[in-house]
CSV table of C-alpha atoms in Angstrom, one decimal:
chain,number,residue,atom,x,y,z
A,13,UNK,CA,0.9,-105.5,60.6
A,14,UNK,CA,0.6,-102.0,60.3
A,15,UNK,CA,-3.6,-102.7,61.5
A,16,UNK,CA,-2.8,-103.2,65.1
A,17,UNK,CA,-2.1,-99.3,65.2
A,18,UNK,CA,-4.3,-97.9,62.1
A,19,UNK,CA,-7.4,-96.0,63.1
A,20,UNK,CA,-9.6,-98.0,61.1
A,21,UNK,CA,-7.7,-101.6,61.1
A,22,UNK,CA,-10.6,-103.1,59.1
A,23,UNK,CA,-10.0,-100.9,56.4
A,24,UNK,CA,-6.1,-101.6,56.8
A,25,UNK,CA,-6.6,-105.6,56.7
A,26,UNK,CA,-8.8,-105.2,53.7
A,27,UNK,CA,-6.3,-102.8,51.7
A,28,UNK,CA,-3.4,-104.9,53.0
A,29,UNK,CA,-5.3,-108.1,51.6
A,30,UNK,CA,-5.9,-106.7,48.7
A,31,UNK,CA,-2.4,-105.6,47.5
A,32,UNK,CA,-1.3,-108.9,48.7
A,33,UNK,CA,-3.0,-110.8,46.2
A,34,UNK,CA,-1.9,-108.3,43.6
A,35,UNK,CA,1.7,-109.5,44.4
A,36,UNK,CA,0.8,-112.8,44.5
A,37,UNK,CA,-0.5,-112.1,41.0
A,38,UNK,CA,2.7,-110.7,40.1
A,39,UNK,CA,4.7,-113.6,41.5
A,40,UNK,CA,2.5,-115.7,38.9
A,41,UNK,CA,3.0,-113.2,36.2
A,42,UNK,CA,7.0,-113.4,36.6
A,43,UNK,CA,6.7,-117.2,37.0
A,44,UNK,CA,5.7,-117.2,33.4
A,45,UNK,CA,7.0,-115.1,31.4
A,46,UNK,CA,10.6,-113.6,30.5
A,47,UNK,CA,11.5,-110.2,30.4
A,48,UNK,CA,10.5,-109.8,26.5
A,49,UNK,CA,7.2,-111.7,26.9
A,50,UNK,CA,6.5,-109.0,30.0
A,51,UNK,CA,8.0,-106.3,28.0
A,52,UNK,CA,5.8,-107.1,24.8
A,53,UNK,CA,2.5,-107.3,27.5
A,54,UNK,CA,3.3,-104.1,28.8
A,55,UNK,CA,3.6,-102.2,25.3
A,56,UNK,CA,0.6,-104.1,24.1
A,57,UNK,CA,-1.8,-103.1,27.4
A,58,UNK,CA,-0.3,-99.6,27.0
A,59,UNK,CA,-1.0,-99.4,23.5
A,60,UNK,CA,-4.9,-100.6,23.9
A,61,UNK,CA,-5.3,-97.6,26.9
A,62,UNK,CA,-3.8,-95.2,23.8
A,63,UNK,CA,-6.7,-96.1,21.3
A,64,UNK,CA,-9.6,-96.6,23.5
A,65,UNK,CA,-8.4,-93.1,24.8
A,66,UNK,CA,-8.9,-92.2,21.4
A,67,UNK,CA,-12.3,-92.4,21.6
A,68,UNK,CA,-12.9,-90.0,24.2
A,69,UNK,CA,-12.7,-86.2,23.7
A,70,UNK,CA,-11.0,-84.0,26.7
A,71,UNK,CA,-13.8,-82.2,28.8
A,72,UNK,CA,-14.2,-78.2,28.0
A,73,UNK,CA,-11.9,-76.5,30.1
A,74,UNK,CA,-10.3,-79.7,31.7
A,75,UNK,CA,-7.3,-81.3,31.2
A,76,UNK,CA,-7.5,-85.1,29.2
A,77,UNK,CA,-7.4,-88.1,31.1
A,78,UNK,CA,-8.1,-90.7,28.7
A,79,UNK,CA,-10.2,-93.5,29.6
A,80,UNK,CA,-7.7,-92.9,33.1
A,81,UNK,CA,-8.8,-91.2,36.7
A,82,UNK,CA,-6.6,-88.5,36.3
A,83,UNK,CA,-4.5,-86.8,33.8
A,84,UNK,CA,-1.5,-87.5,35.9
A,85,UNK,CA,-1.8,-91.2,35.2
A,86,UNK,CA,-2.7,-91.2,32.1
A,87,UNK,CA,0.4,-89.0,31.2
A,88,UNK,CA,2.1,-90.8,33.2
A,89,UNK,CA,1.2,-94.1,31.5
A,90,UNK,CA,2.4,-92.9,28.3
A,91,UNK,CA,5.4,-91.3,29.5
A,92,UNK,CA,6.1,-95.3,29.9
A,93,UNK,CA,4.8,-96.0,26.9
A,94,UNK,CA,6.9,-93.8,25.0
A,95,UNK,CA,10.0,-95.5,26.6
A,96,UNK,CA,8.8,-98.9,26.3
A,97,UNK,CA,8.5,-98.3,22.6
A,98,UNK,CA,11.4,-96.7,22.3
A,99,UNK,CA,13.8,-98.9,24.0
A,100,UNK,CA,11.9,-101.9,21.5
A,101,UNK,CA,12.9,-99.4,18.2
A,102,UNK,CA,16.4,-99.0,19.3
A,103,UNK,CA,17.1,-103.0,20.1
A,104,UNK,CA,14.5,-105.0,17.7
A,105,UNK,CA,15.3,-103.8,14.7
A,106,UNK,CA,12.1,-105.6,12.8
A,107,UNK,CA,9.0,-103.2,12.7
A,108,UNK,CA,11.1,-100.5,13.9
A,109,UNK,CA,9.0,-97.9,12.2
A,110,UNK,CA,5.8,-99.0,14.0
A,111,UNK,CA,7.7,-99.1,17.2
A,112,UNK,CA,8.9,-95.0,16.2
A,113,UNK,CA,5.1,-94.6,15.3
A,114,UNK,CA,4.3,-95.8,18.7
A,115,UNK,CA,6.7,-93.6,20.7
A,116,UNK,CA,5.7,-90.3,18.6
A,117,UNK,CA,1.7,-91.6,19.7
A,118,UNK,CA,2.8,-91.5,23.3
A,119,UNK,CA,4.5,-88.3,23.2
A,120,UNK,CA,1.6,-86.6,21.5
A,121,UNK,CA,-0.5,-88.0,24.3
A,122,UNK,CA,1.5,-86.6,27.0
A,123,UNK,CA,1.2,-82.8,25.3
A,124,UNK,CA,-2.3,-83.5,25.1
A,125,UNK,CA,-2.5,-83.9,28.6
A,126,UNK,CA,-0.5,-81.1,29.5
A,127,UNK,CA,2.2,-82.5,31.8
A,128,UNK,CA,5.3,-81.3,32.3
A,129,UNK,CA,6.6,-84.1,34.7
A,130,UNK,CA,5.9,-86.9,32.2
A,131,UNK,CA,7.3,-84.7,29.5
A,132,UNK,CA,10.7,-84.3,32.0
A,133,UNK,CA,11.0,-87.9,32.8
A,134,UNK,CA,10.6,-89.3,29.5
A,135,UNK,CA,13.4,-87.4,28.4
A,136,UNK,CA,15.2,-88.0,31.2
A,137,UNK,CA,14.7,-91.9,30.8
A,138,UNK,CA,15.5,-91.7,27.5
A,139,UNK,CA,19.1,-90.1,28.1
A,140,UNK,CA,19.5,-92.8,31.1
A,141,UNK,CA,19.2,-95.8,28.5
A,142,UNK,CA,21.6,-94.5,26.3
A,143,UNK,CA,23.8,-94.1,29.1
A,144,UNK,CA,23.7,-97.9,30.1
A,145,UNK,CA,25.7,-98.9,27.1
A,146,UNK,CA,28.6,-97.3,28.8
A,147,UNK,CA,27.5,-98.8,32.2
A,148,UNK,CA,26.9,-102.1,31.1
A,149,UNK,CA,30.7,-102.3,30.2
A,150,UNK,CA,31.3,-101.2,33.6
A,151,UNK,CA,32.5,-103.5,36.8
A,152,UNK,CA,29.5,-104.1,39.4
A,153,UNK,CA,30.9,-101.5,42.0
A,154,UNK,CA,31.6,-98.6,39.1
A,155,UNK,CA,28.3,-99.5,37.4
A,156,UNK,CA,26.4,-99.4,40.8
A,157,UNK,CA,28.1,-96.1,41.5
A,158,UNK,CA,26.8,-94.4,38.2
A,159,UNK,CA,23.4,-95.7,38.5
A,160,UNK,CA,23.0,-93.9,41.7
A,161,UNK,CA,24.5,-90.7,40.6
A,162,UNK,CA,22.5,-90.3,37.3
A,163,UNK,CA,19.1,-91.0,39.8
A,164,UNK,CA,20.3,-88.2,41.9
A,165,UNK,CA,21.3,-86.0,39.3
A,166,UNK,CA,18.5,-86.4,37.4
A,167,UNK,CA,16.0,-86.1,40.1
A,168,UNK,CA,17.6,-82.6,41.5
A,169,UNK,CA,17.2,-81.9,37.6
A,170,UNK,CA,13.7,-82.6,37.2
A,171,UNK,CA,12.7,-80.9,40.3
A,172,UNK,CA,14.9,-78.0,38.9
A,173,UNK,CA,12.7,-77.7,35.7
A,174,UNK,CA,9.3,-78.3,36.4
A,175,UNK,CA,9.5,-76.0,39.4
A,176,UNK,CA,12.0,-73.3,38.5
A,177,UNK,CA,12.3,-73.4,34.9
A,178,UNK,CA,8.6,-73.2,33.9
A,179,UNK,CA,9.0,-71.4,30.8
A,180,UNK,CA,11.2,-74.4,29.1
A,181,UNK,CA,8.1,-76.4,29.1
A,182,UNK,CA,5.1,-73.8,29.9
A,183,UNK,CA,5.8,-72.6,26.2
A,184,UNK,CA,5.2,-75.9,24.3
A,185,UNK,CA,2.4,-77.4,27.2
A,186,UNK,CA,0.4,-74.3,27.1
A,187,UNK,CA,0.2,-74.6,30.6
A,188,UNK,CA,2.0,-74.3,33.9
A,189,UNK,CA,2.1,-77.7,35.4
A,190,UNK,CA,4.5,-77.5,37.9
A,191,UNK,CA,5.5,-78.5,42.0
A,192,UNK,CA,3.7,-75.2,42.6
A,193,UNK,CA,1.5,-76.0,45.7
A,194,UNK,CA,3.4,-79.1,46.4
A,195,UNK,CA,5.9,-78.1,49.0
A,196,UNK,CA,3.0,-76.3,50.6
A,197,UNK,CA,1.0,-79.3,51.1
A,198,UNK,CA,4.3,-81.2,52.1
A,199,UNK,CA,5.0,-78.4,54.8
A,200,UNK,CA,1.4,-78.9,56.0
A,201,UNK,CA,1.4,-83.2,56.3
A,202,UNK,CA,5.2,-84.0,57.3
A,203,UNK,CA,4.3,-81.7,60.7
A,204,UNK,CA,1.3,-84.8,61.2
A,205,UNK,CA,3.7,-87.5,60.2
A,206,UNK,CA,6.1,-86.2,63.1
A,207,UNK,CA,3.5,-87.1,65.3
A,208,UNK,CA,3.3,-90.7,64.9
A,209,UNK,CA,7.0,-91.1,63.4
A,210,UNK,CA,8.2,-94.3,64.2
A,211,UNK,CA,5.1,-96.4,62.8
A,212,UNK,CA,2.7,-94.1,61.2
A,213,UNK,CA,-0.9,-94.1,60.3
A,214,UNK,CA,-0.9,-97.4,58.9
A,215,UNK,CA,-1.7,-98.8,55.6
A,216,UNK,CA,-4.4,-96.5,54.2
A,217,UNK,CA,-5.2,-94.7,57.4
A,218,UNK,CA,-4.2,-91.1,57.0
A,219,UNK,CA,-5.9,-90.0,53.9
A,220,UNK,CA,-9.7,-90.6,55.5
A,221,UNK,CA,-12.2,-87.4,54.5
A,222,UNK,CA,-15.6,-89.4,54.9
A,223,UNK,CA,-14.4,-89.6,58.8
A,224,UNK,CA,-14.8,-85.6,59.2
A,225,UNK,CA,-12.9,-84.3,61.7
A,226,UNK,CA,-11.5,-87.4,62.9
A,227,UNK,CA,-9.8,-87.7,59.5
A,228,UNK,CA,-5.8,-87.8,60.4
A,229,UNK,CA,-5.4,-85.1,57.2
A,230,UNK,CA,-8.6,-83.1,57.9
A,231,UNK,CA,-6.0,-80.0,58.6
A,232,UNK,CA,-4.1,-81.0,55.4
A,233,UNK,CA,-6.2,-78.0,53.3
A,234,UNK,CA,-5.0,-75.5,50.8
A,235,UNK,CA,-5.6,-71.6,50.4
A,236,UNK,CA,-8.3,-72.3,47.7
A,237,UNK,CA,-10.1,-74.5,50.0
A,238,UNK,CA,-8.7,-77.6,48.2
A,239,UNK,CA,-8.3,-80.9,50.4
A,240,UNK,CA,-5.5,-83.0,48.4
A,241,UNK,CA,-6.1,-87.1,48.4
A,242,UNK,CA,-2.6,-88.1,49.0
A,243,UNK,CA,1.2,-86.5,49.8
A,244,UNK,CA,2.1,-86.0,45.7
A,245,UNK,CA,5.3,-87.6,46.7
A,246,UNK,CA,5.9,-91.3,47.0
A,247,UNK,CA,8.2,-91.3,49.8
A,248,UNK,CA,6.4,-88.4,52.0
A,249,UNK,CA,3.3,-91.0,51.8
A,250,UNK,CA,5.3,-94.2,52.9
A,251,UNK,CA,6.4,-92.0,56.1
A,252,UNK,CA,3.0,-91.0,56.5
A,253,UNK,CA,1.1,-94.6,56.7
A,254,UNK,CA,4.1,-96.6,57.9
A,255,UNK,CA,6.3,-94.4,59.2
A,256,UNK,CA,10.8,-94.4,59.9
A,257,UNK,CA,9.9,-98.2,59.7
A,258,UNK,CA,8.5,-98.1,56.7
A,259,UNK,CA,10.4,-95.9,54.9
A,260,UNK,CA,14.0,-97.6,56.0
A,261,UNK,CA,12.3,-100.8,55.1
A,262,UNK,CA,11.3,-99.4,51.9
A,263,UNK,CA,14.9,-98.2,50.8
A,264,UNK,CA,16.8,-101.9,51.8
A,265,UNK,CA,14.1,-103.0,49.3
A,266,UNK,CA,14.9,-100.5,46.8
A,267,UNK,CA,19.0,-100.9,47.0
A,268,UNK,CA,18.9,-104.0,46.9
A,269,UNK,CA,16.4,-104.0,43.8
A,270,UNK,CA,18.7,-101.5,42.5
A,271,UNK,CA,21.5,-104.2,43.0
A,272,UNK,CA,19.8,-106.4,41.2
A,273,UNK,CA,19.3,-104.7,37.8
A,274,UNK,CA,22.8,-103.4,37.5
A,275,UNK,CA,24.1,-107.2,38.3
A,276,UNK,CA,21.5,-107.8,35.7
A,277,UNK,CA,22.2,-105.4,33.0
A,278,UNK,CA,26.4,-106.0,33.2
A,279,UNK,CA,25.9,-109.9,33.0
A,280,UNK,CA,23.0,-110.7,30.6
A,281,UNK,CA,23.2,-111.1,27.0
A,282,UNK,CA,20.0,-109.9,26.3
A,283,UNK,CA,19.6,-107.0,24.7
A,284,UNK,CA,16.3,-105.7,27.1
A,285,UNK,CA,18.7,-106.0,30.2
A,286,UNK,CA,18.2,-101.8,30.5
A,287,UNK,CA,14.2,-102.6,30.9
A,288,UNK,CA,14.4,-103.5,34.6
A,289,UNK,CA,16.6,-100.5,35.4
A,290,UNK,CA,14.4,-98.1,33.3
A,291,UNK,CA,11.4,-99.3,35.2
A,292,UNK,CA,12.9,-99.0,39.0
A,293,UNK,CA,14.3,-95.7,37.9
A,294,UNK,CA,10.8,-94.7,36.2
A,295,UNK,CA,9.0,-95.5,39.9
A,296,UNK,CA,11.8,-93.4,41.4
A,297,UNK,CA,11.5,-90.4,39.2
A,298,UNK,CA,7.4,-90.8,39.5
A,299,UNK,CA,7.3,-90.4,42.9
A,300,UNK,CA,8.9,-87.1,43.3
A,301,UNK,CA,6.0,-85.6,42.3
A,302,UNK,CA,3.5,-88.3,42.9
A,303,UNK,CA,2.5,-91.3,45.2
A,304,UNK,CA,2.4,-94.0,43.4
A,305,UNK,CA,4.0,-96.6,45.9
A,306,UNK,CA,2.6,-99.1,48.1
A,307,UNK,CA,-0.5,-98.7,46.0
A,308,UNK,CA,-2.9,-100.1,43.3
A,309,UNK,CA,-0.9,-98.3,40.5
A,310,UNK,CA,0.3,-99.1,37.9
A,311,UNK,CA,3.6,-97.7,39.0
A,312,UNK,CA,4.2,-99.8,41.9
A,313,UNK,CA,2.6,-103.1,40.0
A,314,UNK,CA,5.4,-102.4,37.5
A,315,UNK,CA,8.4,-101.9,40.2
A,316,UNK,CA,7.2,-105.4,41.8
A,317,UNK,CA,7.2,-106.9,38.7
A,318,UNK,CA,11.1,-105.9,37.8
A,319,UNK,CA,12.0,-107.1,41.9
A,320,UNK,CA,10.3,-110.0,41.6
A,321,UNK,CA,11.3,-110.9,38.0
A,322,UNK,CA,15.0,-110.0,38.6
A,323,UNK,CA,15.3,-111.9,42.1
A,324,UNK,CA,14.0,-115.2,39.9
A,325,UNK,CA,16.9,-114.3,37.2
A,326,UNK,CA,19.3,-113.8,39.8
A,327,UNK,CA,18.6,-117.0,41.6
A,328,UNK,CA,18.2,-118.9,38.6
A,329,UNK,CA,21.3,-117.0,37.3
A,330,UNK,CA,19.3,-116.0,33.7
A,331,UNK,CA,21.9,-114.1,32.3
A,332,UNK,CA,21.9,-115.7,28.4
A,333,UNK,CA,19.9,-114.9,25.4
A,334,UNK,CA,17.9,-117.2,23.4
A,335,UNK,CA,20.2,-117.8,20.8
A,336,UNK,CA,23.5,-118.2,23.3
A,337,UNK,CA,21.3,-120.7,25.5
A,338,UNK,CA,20.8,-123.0,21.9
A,339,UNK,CA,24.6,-122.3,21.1
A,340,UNK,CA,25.9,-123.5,25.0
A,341,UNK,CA,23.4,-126.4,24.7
A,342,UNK,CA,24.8,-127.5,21.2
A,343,UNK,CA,28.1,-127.1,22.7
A,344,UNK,CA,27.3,-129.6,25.4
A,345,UNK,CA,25.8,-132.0,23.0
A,346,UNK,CA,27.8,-135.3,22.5
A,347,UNK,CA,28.8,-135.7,19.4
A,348,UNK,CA,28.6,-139.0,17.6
A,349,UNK,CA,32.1,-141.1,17.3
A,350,UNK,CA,33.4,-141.3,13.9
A,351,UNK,CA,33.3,-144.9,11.6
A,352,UNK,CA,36.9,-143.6,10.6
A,353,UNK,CA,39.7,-146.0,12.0
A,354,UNK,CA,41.8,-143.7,14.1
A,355,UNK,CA,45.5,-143.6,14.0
């Protein structure tokens, strides 16, 4: 919708179309497979982008991006892959060496890219998993409650860190990769946003350099000449292209997914019922320093995945394992009357 006010509402309809077949694709995905068939694709696809990256060595005096566009998402990507194969050591117990070697990979990925934030969140989604074993055994309204104070504890605490606290990490990075020069650049675009507040830009229509001066962000410009591609913060950029709208919108959606995996994770038997939480709370913590939502990352394909895959559970009311599915169906099973005269 958001075409009939974008500058360029061809480009709009085209994005729009585009990430509308991506969720379609997702909806197919989720129609498919269950949460450990997604969860074994995702560690699989992870683990291929870690060994072709192998084969690539990181430019002289540049940071390594893997066989990714940016160091950002390729740390990033094995920030989740480090969780992923973690959370499969702790709760499969068969080839839990390979899944360790896999998570030690990851992490040695992420220092070889030299980035703090994925270094910060893994740890921080690490601590948040062993913290649902005491939420899980919690009622819906207490476990709800704690969900959404770890997310706001953790997020002042990540902030905290990589922006005031460089030394913790600077040390072991060799680098300072920090929120420097993001709160300059959010100073400089939520002024623009103001100005079109209730709608916005529209889908893909603020971030436009090849239009020159009629590009919406042309002012958006650092002191070193720099011209950034997007906000570096997931929510700044939803206010930007679709404005209070948007952004309200985008929060009911995010509740209510929210909802969804604590129902989820205090009701199944399954032992991945953390994964959809880790992977909301993964897009959260993301986009604090990134913006990775309402685009073609891997990030947001991954948070539509868990809402879509947890609204079918819900409906279908998928709470059981494997093993107590075959248990409650031999339990139903007739049994066969007895050739022994009765009483």
């Amino acid at each position: 919708m958001s075409a009939f006010w974008s500058g360029t509402p061809e480009l709009t309809l085209r994005a729009s179309a585009v990430l509308l077949g991506t969720h379609l694709f997702i909806v197919y995905l989720c129609n498919q497979y269950s949460w450990k068939e997604l969860a074994g694709i995702l560690r699989v696809s992870n683990l291929g982008v870690a060994l072709l990256s192998l084969l690539l060595k990181p430019p002289v005096g540049e940071e390594w991006a893997g066989v990714l566009y940016s160091k950002n998402a390729f740390s990033g990507l094995m920030c989740l892959s480090a969780i992923l194969w973690y959370l499969h050591a702790v709760y499969q117990p068969k080839g839990r060496w390979l899944s360790l070697g896999m998570t030690v990979l990851s992490f040695a990925f992420m220092k070889r890219a030299k980035s703090a934030g994925a270094l910060v969140t893994s740890f921080i989604l690490i601590a948040f998993s062993s913290y649902l074993r005491y939420v899980k055994r919690l009622n819906f309204q207490w476990a709800f409650t704690a969900v959404v104070l770890f997310l706001v504890i953790s997020a002042s605490l990540s902030i905290l860190i990589t922006d005031n606290l460089p030394l913790i990490v600077v040390d072991w990075l060799g680098k300072d990769l920090t929120f420097t020069g993001r709160t300059t650049i959010w100073a400089m675009i939520i002024p623009l946003a103001n100005k079109r507040p209730v709608f916005g830009y529209g889908y893909v229509g603020f971030w436009q350099p090849w239009r020159g001066f009629d590009d919406p962000a042309h002012s958006v410009i650092t002191d070193n000449e720099w011209r950034p591609p997007n906000s570096h913060n997931g929510f700044i950029e939803i206010y930007v292209q679709l404005g209070w709208i948007g952004l309200i919108l985008f929060f009911l959606a995010f509740v209510t997914s929210l909802a969804m995996a604590v129902i989820y994770l205090i009701r199944s038997k399954k032992p991945d019922s953390v994964l959809p939480l880790i992977l909301i709370t993964y897009m959260f913590m993301r986009n604090l320093s990134e913006s990775a939502i309402i685009d073609l990352s891997y990030t947001w394909f991954y948070y539509v995945l868990s809402t879509v895959r947890l609204s079918l559970d819900i409906a279908q009311k998928n709470f059981s394992d494997d093993r107590t599915k075959s248990q409650e169906a031999a339990s139903l099973k007739p049994t066969e009357p007895s050739n022994r005269a009765g009483p």
